[in-house]
Coordinates of N, CA and C and ligand atoms in Angstrom, one line a residue:
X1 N -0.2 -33.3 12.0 CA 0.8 -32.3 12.4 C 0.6 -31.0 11.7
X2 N 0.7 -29.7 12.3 CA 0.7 -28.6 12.0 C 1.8 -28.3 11.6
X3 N 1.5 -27.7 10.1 CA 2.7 -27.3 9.4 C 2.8 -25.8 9.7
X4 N 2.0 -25.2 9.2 CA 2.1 -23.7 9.6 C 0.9 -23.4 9.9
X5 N 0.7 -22.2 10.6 CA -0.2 -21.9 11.1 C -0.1 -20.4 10.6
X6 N -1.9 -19.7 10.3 CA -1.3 -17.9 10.3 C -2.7 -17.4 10.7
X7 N -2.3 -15.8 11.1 CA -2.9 -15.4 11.4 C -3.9 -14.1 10.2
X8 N -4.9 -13.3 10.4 CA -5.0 -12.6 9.4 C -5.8 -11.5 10.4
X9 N -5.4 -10.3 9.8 CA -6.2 -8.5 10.2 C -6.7 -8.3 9.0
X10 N -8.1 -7.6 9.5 CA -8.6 -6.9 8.5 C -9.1 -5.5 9.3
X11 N -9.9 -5.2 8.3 CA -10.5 -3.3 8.8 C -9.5 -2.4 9.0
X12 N -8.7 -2.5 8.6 CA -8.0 -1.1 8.7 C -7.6 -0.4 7.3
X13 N -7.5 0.6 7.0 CA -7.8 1.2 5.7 C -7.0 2.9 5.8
X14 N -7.0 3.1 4.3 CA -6.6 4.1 4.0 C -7.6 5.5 3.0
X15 N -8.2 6.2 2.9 CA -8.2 6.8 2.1 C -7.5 7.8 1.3
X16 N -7.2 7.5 -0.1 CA -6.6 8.4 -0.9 C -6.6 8.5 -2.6
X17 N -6.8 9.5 -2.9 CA -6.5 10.1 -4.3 C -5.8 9.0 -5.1
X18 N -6.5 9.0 -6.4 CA -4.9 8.4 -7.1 C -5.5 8.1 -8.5
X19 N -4.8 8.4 -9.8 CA -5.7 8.0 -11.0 C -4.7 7.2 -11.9
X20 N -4.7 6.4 -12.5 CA -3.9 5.2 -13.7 C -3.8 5.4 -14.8
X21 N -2.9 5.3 -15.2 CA -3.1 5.4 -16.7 C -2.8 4.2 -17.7
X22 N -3.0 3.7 -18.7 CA -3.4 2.8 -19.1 C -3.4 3.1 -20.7
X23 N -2.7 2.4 -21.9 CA -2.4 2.9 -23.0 C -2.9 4.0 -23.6
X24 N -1.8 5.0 -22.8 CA -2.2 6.4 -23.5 C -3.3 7.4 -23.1
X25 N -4.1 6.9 -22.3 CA -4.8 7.8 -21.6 C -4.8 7.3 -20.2
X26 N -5.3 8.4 -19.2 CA -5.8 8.6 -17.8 C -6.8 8.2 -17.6
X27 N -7.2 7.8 -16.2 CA -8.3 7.9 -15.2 C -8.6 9.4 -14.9
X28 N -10.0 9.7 -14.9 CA -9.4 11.1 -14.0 C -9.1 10.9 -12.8
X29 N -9.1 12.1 -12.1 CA -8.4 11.8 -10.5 C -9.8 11.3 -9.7
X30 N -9.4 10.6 -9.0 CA -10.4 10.3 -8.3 C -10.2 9.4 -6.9
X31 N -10.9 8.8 -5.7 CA -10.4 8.2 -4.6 C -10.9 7.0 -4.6
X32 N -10.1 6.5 -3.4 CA -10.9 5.0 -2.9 C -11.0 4.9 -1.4
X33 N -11.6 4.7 -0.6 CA -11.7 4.3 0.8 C -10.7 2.8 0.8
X34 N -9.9 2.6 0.8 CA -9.0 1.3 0.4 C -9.4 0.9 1.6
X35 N -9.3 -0.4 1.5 CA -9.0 -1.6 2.9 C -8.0 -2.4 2.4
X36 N -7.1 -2.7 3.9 CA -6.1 -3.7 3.8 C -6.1 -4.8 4.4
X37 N -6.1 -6.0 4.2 CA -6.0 -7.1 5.1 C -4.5 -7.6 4.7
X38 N -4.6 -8.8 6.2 CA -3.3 -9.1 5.6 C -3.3 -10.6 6.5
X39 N -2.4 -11.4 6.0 CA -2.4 -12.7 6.4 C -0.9 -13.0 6.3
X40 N -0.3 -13.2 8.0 CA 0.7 -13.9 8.4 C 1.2 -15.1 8.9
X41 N 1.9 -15.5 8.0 CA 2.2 -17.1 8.4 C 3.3 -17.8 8.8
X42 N 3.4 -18.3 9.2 CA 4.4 -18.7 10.1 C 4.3 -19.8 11.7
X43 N 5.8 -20.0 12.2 CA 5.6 -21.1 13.4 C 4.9 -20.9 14.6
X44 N 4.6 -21.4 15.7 CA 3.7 -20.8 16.5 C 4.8 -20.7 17.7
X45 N 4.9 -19.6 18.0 CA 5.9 -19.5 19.3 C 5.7 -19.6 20.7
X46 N 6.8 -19.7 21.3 CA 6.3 -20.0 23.1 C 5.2 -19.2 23.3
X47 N 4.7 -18.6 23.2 CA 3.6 -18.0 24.2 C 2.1 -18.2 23.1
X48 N 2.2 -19.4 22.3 CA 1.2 -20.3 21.4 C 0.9 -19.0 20.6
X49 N 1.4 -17.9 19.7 CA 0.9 -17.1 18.6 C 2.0 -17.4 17.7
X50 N 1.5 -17.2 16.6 CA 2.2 -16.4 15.1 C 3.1 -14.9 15.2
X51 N 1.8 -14.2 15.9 CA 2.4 -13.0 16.1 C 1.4 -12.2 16.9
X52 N 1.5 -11.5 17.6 CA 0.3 -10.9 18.4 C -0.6 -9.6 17.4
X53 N -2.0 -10.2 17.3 CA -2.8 -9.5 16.6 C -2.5 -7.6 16.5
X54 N -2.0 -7.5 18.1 CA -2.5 -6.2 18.6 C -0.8 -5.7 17.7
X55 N 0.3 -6.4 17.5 CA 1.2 -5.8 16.6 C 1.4 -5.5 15.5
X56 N 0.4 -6.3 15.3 CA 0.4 -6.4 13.2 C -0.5 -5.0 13.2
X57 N -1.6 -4.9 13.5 CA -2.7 -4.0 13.6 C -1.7 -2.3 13.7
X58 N -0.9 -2.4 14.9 CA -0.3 -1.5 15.0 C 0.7 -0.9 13.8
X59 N 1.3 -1.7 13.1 CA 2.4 -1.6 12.1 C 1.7 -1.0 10.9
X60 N 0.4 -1.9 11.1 CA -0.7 -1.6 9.4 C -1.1 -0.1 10.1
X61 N -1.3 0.1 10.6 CA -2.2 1.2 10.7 C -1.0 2.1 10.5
X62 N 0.0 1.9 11.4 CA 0.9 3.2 10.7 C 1.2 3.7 9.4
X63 N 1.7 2.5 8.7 CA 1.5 2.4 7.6 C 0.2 2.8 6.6
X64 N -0.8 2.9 6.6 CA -1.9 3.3 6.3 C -2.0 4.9 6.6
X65 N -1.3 4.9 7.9 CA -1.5 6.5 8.3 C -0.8 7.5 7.4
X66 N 0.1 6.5 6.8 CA 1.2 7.7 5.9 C 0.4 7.9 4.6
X67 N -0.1 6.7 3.8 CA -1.1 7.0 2.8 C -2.3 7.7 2.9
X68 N -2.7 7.8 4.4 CA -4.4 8.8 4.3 C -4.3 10.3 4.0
X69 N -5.3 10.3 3.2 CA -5.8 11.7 2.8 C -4.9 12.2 2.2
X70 N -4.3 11.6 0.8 CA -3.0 11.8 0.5 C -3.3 11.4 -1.0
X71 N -2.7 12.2 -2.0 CA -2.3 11.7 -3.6 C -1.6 11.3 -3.9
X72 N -2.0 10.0 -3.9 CA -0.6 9.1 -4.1 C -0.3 9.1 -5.6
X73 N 0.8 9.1 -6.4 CA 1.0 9.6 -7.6 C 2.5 8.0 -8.0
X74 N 2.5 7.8 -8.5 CA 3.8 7.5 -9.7 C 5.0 7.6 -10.0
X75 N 6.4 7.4 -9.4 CA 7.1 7.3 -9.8 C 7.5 7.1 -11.2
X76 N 7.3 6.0 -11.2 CA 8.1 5.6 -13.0 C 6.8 5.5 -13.6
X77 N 5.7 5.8 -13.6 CA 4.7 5.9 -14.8 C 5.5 6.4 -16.5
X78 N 5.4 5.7 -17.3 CA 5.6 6.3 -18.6 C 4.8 7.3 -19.4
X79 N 3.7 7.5 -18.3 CA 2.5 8.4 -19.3 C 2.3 9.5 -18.1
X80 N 2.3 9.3 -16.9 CA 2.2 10.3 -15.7 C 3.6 11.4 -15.2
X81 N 4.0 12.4 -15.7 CA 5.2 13.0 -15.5 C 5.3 13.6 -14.1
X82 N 6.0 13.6 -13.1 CA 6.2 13.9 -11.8 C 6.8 15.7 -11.8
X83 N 6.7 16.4 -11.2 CA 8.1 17.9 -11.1 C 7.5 17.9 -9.5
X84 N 9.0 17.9 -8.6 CA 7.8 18.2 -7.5 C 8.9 19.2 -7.3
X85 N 8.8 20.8 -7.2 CA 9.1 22.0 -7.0 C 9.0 22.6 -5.7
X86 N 9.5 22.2 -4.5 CA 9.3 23.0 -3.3 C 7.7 22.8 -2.9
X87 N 7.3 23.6 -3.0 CA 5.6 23.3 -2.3 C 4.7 23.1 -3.2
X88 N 4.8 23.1 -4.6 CA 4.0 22.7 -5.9 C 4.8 21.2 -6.4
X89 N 4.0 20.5 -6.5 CA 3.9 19.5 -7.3 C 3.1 19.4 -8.6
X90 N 3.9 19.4 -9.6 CA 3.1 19.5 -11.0 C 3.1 18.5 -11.6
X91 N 1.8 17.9 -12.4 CA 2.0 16.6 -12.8 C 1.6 16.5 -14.1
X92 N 1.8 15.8 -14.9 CA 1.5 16.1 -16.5 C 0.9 14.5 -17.4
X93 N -0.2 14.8 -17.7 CA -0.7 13.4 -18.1 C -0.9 13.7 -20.0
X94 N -0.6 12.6 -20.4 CA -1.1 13.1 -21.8 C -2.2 13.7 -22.2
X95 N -3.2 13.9 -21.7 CA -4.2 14.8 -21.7 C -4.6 16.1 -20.7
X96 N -4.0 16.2 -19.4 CA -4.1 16.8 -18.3 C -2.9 17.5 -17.2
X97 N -3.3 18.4 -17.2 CA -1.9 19.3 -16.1 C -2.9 19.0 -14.7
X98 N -1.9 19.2 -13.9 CA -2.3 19.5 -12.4 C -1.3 20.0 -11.8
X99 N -1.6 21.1 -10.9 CA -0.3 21.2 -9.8 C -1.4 21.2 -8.2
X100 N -0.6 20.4 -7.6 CA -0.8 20.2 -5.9 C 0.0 20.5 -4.9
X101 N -0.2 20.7 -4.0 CA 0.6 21.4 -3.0 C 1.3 20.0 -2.7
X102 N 2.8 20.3 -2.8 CA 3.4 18.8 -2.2 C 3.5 18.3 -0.6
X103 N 2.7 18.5 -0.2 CA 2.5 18.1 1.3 C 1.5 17.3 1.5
X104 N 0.6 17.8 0.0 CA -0.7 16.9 0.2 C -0.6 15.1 -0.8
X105 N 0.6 15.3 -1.3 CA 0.9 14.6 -2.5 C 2.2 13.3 -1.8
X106 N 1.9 12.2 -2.0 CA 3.0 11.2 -1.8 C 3.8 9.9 -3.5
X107 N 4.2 10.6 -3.6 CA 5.3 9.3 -4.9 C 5.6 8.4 -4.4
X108 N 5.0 7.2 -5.2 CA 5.1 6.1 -4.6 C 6.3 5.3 -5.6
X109 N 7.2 4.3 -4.8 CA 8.4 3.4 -6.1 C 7.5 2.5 -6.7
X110 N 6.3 3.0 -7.7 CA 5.5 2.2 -8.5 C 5.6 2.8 -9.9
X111 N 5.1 1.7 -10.9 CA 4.9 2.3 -12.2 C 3.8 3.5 -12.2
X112 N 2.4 2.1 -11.9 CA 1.1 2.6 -11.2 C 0.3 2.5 -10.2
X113 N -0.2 3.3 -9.7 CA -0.9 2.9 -8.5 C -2.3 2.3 -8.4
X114 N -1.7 1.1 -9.3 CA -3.1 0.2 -9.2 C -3.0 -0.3 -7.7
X115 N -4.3 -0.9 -7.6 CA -4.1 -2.0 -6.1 C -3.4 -3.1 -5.9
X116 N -2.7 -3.8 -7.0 CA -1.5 -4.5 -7.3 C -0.4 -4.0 -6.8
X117 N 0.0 -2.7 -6.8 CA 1.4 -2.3 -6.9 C 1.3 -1.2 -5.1
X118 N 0.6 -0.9 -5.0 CA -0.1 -0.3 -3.8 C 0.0 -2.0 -2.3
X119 N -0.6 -2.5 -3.0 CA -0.7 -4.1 -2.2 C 1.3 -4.7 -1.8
X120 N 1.8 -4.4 -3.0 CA 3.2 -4.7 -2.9 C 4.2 -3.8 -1.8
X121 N 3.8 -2.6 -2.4 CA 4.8 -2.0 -1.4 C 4.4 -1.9 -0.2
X122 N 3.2 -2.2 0.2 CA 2.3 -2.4 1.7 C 3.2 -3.4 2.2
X123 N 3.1 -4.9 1.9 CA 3.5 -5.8 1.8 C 4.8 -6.3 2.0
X124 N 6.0 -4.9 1.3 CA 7.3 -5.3 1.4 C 7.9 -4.1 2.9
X125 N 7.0 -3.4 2.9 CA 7.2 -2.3 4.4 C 7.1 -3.5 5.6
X126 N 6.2 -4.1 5.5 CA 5.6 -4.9 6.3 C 7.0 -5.7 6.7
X127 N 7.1 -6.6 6.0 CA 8.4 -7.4 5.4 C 9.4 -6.8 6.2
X128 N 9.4 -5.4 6.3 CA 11.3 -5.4 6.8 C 11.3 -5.4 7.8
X129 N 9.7 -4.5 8.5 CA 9.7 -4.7 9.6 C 9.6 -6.2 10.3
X130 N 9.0 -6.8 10.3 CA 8.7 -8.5 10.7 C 10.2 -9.0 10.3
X131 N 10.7 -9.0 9.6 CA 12.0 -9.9 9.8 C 12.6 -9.9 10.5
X132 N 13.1 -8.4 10.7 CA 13.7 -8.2 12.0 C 13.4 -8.3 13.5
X133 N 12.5 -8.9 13.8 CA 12.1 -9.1 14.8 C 11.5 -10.1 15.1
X134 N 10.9 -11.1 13.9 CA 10.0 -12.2 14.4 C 10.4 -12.9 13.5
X135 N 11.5 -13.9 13.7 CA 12.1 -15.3 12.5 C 10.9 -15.7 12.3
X136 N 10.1 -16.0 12.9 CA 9.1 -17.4 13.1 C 8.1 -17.3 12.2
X137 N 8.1 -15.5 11.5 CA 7.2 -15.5 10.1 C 7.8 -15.8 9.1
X138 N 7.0 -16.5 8.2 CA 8.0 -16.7 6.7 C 6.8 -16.4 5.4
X139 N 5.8 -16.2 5.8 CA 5.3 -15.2 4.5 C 4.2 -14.2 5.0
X140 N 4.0 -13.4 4.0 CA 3.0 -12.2 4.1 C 2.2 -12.4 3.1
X141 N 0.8 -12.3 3.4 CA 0.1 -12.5 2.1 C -0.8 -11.2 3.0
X142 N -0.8 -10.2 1.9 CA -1.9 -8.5 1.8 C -2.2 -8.5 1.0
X143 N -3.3 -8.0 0.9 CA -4.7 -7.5 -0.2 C -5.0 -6.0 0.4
X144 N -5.2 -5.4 -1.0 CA -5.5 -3.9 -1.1 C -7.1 -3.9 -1.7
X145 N -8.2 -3.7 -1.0 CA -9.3 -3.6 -1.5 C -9.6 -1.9 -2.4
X146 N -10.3 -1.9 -3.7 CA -10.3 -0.4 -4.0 C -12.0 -0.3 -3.6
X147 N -12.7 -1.4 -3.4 CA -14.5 -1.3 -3.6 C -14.4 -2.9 -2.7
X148 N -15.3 -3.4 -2.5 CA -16.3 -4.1 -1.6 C -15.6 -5.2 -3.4
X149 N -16.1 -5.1 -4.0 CA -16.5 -5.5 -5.4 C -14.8 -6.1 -6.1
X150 N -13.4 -5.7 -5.6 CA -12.4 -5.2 -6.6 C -10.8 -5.3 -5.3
X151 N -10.1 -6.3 -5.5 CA -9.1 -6.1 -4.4 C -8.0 -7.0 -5.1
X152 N -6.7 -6.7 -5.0 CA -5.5 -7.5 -5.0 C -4.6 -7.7 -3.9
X153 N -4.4 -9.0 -4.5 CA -3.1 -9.6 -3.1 C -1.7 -10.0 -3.4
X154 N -1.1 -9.9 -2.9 CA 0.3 -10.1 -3.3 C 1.1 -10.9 -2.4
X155 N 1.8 -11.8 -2.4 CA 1.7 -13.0 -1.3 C 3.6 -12.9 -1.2
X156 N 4.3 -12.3 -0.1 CA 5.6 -12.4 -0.3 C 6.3 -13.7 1.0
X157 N 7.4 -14.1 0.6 CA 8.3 -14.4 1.5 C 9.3 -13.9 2.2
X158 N 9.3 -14.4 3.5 CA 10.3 -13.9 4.1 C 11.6 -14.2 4.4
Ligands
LIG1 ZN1 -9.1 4.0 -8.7

């Protein structure tokens, strides 16, 4: 008997800016071509899917679309300071100032924007959307690739 069944997307991706900080010092700035996959699981419904490929794909990509070509920066970092001033965003690292134009800049509700915490809130957008509309999923498992080499996943319930 089939217990659950799931489906999984890959290739779709984001590129953007983003640097960590880590006891006391920074990364400097620098990007990743990210890839996201994602794996949905759940019952198989009258018309024999999980969920139609061509919907998930669509949801991720929007979602990805808001992160491209974008600085993704820190909310609660303890070492990365935020000011976002009308069309400047200034940022302050224990060793380093930057100011960016805030249009090109996104704050994320992370400490850091490792691919851990990037993978989560991918993961929990996903989440709200799918609940409300498809009971039949009951978990999300996404991975945030930063390199071919280097990726996290974060596996939620629904
Ligand atoms: Zn990086």
């Amino acid at each position: 008997m089939v217990k659950e069944t799931s489906i999984e997307i890959s290739g779709i991706g984001f590129s953007a800016g983003h640097f960590v900080s880590e006891g006391g010092k920074c990364e400097r700035l620098h990007g990743h071509n990210y890839q996201v996959s994602v794996r949905i699981s759940g019952e198989i419904n009258s018309q024999g899917m999980v969920i139609d490929f061509r919907v998930i794909k669509e949801h991720l990509r929007l979602l990805c679309k808001e992160w491209d070509h974008r600085l993704l920066l820190p909310a609660y970092s303890s070492q990365i300071k935020i000011s976002a001033r009308g069309e400047k965003t200034e940022v302050k690292t224990p060793d380093r100032e930057y100011s960016f134009p805030s249009k090109d800049v996104l704050i994320l509700d992370v400490t850091e924007t490792t691919a851990e915490e990037l993978a989560r809130i991918l993961a929990q957008r996903l989440g709200e959307i799918l609940k409300q509309n498809f009971p039949n999923v009951h978990q999300i498992g996404l991975s945030v690739a930063e390199s071919i080499t280097q990726r996290a996943t974060v596996v939620i319930d629904l």
